[in-house]
Coordinates of C-alpha atoms in Angstrom, one line a residue:
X647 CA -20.4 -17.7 -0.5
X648 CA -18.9 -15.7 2.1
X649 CA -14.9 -14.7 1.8
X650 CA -14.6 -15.5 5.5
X651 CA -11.4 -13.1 5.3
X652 CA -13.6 -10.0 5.0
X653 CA -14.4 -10.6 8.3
X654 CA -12.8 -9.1 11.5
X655 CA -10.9 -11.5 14.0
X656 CA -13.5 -11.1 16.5
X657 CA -16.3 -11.8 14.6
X658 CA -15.2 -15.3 13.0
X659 CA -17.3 -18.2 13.9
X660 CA -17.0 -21.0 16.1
X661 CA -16.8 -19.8 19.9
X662 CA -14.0 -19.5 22.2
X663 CA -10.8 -22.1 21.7
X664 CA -12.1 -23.5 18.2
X665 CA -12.5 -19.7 17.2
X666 CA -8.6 -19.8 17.9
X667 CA -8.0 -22.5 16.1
X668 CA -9.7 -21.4 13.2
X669 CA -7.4 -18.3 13.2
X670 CA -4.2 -19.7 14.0
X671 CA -5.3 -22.0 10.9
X672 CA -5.9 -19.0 8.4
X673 CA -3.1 -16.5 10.1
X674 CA -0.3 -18.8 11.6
X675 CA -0.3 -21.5 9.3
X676 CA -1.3 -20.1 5.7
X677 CA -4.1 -22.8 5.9
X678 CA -6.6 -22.1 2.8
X679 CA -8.8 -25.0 2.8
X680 CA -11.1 -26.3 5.8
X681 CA -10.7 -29.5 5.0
X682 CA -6.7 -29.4 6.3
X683 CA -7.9 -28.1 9.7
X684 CA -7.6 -31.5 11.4
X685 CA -8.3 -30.1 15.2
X686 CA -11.4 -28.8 14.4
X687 CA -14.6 -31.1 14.3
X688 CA -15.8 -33.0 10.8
X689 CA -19.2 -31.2 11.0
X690 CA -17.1 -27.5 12.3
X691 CA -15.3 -28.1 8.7
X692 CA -18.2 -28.8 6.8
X693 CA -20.1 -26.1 7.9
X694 CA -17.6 -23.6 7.3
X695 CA -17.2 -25.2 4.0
X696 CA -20.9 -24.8 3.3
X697 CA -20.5 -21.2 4.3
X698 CA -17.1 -19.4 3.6
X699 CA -14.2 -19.5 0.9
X700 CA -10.7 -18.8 1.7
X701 CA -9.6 -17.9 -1.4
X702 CA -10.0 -14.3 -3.2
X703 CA -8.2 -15.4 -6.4
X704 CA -8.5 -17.3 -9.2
X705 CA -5.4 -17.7 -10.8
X706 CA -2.2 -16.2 -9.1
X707 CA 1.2 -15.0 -11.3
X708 CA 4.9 -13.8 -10.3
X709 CA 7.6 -12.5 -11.8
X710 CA 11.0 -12.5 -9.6
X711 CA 13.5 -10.2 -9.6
X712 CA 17.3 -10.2 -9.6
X713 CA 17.5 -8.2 -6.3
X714 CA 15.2 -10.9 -4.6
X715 CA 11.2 -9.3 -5.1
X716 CA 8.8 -10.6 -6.6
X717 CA 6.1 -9.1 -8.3
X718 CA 2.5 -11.1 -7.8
X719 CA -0.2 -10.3 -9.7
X720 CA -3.7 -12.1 -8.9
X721 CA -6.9 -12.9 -11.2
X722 CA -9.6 -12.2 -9.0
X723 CA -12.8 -14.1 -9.0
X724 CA -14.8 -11.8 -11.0
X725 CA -11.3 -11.5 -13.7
X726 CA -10.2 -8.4 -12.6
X727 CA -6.2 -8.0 -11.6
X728 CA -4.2 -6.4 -9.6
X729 CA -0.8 -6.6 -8.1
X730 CA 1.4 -6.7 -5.1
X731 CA 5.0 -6.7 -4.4
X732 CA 7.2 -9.0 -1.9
X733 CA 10.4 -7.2 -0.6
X734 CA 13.0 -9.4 1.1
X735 CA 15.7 -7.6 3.1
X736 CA 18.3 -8.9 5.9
X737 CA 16.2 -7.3 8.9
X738 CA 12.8 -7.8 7.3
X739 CA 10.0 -8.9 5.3
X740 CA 8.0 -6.4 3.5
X741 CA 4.8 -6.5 1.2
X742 CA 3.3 -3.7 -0.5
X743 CA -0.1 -4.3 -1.5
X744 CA -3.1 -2.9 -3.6
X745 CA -6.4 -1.8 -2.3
X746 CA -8.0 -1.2 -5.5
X747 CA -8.4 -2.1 -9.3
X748 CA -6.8 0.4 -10.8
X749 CA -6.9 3.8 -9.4
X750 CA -8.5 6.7 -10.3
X751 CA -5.9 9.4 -9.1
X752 CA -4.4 9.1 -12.3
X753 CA -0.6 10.2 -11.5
X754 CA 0.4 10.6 -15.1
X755 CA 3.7 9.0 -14.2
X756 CA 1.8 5.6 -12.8
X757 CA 1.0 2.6 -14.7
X758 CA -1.8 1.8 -12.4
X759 CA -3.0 5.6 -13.4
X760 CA -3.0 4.9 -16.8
X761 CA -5.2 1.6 -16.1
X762 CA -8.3 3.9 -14.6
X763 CA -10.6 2.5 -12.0
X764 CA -12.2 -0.4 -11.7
X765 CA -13.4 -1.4 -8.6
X766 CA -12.4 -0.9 -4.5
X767 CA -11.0 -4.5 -3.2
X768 CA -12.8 -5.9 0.1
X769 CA -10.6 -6.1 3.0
X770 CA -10.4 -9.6 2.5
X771 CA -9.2 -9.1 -0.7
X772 CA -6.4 -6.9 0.8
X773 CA -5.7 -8.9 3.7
X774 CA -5.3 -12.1 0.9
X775 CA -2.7 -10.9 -0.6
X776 CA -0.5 -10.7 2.6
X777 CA -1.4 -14.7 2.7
X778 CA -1.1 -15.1 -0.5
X779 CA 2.5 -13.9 -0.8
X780 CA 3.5 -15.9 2.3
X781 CA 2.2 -19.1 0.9
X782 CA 4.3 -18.3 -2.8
X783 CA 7.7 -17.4 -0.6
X784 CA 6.7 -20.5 1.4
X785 CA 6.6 -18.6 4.7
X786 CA 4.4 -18.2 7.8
X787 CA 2.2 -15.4 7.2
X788 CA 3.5 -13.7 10.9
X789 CA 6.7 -13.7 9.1
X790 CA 6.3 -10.4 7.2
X791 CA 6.1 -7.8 9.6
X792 CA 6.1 -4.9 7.3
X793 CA 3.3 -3.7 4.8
X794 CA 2.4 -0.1 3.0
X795 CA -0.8 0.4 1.4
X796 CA 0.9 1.1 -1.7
X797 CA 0.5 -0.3 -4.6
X798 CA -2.7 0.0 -6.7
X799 CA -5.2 2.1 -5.5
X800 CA -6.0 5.5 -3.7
X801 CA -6.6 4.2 -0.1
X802 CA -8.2 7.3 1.6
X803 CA -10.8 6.4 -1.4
X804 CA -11.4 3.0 -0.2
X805 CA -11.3 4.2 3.5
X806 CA -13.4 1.5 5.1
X807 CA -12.0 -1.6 3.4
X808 CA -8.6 -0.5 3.9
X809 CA -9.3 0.5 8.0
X810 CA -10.8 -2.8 8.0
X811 CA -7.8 -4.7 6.7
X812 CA -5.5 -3.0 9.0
X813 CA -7.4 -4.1 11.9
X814 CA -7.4 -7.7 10.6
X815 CA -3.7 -6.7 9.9
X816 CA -2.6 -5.5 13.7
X817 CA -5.0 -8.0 15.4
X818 CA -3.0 -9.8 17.5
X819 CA -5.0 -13.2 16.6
X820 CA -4.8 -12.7 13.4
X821 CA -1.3 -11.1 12.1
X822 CA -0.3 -9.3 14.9
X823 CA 1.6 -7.2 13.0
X824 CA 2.8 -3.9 15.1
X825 CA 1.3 -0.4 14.0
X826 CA 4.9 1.1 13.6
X827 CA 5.4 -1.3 10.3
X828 CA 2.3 -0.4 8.1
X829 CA 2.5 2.4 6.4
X830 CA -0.7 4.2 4.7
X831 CA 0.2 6.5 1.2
X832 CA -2.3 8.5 0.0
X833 CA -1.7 11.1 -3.0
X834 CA -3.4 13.6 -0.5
X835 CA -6.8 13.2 0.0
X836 CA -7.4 16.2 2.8
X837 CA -10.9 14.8 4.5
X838 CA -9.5 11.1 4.3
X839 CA -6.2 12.2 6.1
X840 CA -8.5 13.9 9.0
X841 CA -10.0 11.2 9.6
X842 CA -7.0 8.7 10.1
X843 CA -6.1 11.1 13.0
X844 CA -8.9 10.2 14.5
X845 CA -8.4 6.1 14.4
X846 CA -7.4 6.3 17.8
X847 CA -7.2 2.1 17.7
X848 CA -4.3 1.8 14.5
X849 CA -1.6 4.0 14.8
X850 CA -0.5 3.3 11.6
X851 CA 2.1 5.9 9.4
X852 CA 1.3 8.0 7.4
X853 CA 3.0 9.1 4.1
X854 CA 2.0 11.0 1.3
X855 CA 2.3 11.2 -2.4
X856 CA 3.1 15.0 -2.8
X857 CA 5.1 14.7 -6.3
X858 CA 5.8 18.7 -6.2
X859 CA 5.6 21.7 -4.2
X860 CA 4.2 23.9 -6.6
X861 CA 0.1 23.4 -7.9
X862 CA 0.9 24.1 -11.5
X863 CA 3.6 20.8 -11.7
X864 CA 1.8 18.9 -9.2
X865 CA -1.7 19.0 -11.4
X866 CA 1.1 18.6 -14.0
X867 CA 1.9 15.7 -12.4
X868 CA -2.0 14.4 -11.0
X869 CA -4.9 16.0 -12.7
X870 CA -6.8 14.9 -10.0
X871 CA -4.8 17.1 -7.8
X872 CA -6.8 20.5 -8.0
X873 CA -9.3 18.5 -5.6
X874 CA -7.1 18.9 -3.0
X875 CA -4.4 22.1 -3.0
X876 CA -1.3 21.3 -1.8
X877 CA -2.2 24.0 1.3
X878 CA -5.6 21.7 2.2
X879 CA -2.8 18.5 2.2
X880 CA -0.5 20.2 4.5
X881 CA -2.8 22.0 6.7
X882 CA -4.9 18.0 6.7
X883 CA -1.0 16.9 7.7
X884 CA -0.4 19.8 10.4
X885 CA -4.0 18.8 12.2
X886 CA -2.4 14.7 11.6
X887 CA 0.7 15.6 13.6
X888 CA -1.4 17.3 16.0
X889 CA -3.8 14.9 17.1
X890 CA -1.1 11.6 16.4
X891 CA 2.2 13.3 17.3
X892 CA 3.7 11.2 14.1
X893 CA 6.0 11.8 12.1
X894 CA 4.7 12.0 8.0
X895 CA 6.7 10.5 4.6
X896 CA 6.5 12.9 2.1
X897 CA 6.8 10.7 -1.0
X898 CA 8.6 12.6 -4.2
X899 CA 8.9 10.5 -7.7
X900 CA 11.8 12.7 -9.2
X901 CA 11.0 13.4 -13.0
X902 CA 13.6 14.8 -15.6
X903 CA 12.8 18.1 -16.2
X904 CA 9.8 18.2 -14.4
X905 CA 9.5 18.5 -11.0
X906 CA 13.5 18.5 -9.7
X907 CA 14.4 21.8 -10.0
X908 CA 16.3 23.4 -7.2
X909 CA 13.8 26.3 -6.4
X910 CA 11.2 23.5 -6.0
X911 CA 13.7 22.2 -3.9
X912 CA 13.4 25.5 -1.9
X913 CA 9.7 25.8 -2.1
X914 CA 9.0 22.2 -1.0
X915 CA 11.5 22.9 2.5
X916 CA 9.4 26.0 3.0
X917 CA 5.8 24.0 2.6
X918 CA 7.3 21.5 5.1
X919 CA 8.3 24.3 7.5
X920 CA 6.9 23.3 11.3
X921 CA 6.0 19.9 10.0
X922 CA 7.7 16.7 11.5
X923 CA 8.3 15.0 8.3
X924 CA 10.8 12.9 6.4
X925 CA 11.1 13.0 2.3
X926 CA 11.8 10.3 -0.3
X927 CA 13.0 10.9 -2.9
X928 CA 12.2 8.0 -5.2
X929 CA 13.6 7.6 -8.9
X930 CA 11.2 7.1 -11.3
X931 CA 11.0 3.1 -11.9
X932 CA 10.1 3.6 -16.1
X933 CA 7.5 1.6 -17.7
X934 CA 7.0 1.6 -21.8
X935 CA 4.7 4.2 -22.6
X936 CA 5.0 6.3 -19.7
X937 CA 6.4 9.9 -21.2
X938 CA 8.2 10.5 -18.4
X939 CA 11.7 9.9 -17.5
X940 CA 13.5 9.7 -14.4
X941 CA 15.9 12.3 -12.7
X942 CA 19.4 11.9 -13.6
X943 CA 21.3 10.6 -10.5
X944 CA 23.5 14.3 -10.9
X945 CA 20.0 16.0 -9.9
X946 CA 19.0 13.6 -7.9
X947 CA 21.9 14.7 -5.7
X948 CA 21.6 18.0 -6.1
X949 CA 18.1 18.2 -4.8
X950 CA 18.9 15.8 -2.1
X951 CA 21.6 18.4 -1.1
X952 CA 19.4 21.2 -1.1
X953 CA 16.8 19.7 1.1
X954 CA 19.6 19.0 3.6
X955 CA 21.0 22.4 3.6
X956 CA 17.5 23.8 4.4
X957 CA 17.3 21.5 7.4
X958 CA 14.6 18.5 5.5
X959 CA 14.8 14.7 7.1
X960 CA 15.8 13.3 3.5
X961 CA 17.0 10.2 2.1
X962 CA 17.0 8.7 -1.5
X963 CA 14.6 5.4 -2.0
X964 CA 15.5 3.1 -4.5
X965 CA 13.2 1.2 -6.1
X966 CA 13.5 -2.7 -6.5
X967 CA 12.5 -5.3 -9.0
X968 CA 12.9 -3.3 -12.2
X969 CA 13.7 -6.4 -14.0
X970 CA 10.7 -7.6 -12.6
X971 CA 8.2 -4.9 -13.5
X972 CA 7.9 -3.7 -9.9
X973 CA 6.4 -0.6 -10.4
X974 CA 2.4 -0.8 -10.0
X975 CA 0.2 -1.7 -12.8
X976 CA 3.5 -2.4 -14.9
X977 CA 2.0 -5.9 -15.5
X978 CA -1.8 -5.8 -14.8
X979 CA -1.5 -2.8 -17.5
X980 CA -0.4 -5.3 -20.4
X981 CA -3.7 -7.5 -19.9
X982 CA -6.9 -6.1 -21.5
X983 CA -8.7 -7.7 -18.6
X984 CA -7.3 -6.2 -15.5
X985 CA -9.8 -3.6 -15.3
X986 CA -12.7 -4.5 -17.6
X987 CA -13.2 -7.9 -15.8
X988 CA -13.2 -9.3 -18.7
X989 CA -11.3 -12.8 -18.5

């Protein structure tokens, strides 16, 4: 049977106002079973029934936090998990989702890293956990306006499922969301990069994992890194800017000892050098078994003020629902299951 959610808005069935209906059902209401779409015809809902699920999950799991997130991690039909993460704030409603099983960047730092790869999600799949979420917090789905590809998953790796979902994502039948509030992260994938310039239809941000400004750390760091030098990222990024005229987030996990020293403070101002860009800094959010520490908040600072001097859009991200396992893979890593498939 047919996730009907894979699908673009466009090419949803039923014709004209029932076609409407249906998606106002799915996207403004949350709706998740035909049966509940009253306007629409008895022999409408039993054909879609006969053809299409709703649902991408099998069993769904949250963990809230303190601070107000909530961690979800789903079953997926086949047993595989993964995870995504609801961010409540005054002005907004984020969601940061996954667009893999696993990932096979393997950040050293990551719990989804340590996981390995299992399989690429279907934009449905993606697009479900927005729905999801919206149905656990008991919320329209058009309420959260905000999303990052970026929790499990290397998304320039899945590039067609994930260009897919956005454009179910910014489709103004379906969530309408605006292209200025989803945010793509990518660890650097050069070629993948390129071609998001050339999306001329999303418009979506860009930011991207560097982790260090120096290769020796950053393969340190990702061992998958020597695929792409950190001169292929930012010249990919320079061509970016070029063709979009956006701005880029340069995401930097700050690790004790590792990669906060002040001259990589120095050399990562002079790889951004004629590049629009704006860094986070982000404190590592730990996870048992990781190796890694994070920065103390002392060199935190002290990199964050040596960014600054050098002239470096920079601001310090804090990371929320530690208490809840926020992090990425920090719960899908304790079950055997979340990549094998096995349930």
């Amino acid at each position: 049977m047919e996730l009907l959610l894979d699908l673009h808005p466009d090419a949803y069935p039923l014709d004209g106002f029932r076609r409407r209906q249906l998606l106002d059902w799915v996207y403004g209401q949350g709706v998740g079973e035909f049966a509940a779409m009253t306007n629409l015809p008895a022999a409408a809902r039993a054909e879609l029934s006969g053809q299409y699920t709703l649902n991408p999950f099998r069993d769904i799991e949250t963990v809230r936090s303190a601070d107000g997130s909530v961690k979800y991690l789903f079953t997926l039909m086949d047993g595989r998990q993964m995870e995504a993460v609801y961010m409540p704030y005054l002005d907004r409603k984020t969601i940061c989702v996954s667009t893999m099983v696993g990932c096979p960047a393997r950040c050293a730092f990551c719990a989804t890293g340590k996981m390995g790869f299992g399989r690429n999600l279907t934009p449905g799949e993606i697009v479900g956990q927005v729905l999801a979420v919206a149905g656990g917090e008991d919320i329209a789905p058009r309420e959260i306006r905000n999303l990052v590809f970026m929790g499990m998953g290397e998304a320039m790796l899945n590039y067609d499922n994930t260009m897919q979902a956005a454009r179910i994502l910014l489709h103004p039948e379906a969530l309408g969301m605006s292209k200025r509030r989803v945010t793509l992260s990518t660890v650097g994938i050069a070629k993948g990069i390129r071609r998001l310039a050339e999306e001329d239809d999303l418009g979506i941000k860009l930011a991207i994992s560097l982790h260090a400004p120096d290769e020796e750390t950053r393969q340190r760091i990702i061992p998958t890194g020597a695929a792409n030098s950190i001169e292929e990222i930012m010249q990919a990024a320079r061509e970016y800017q070029a063709v979009t005229g956006r701005r880029i987030t340069m995401e930097y996990t700050m690790l004790r000892g590792l990669n906060d020293a002040l001259w990589q403070a120095d050399l990562l101002a002079e790889r951004l050098r004629g590049l629009v860009s704006h860094v986070n800094l982000i404190p590592m959010n730990p996870w048992d078994g990781s190796g890694f520490e994070s920065s103390t908040e002392a060199q935190i600072q002290a990199f964050y003020d040596r960014l600054e001097a050098r002239g470096v859009d920079v601001s310090v991200r804090r990371s929320r629902g530690k208490d809840a396992g926020a992090a990425c893979g920090q719960l899908a890593l304790k079950r055997p299951q979340a990549v094998s498939g096995v349930a």
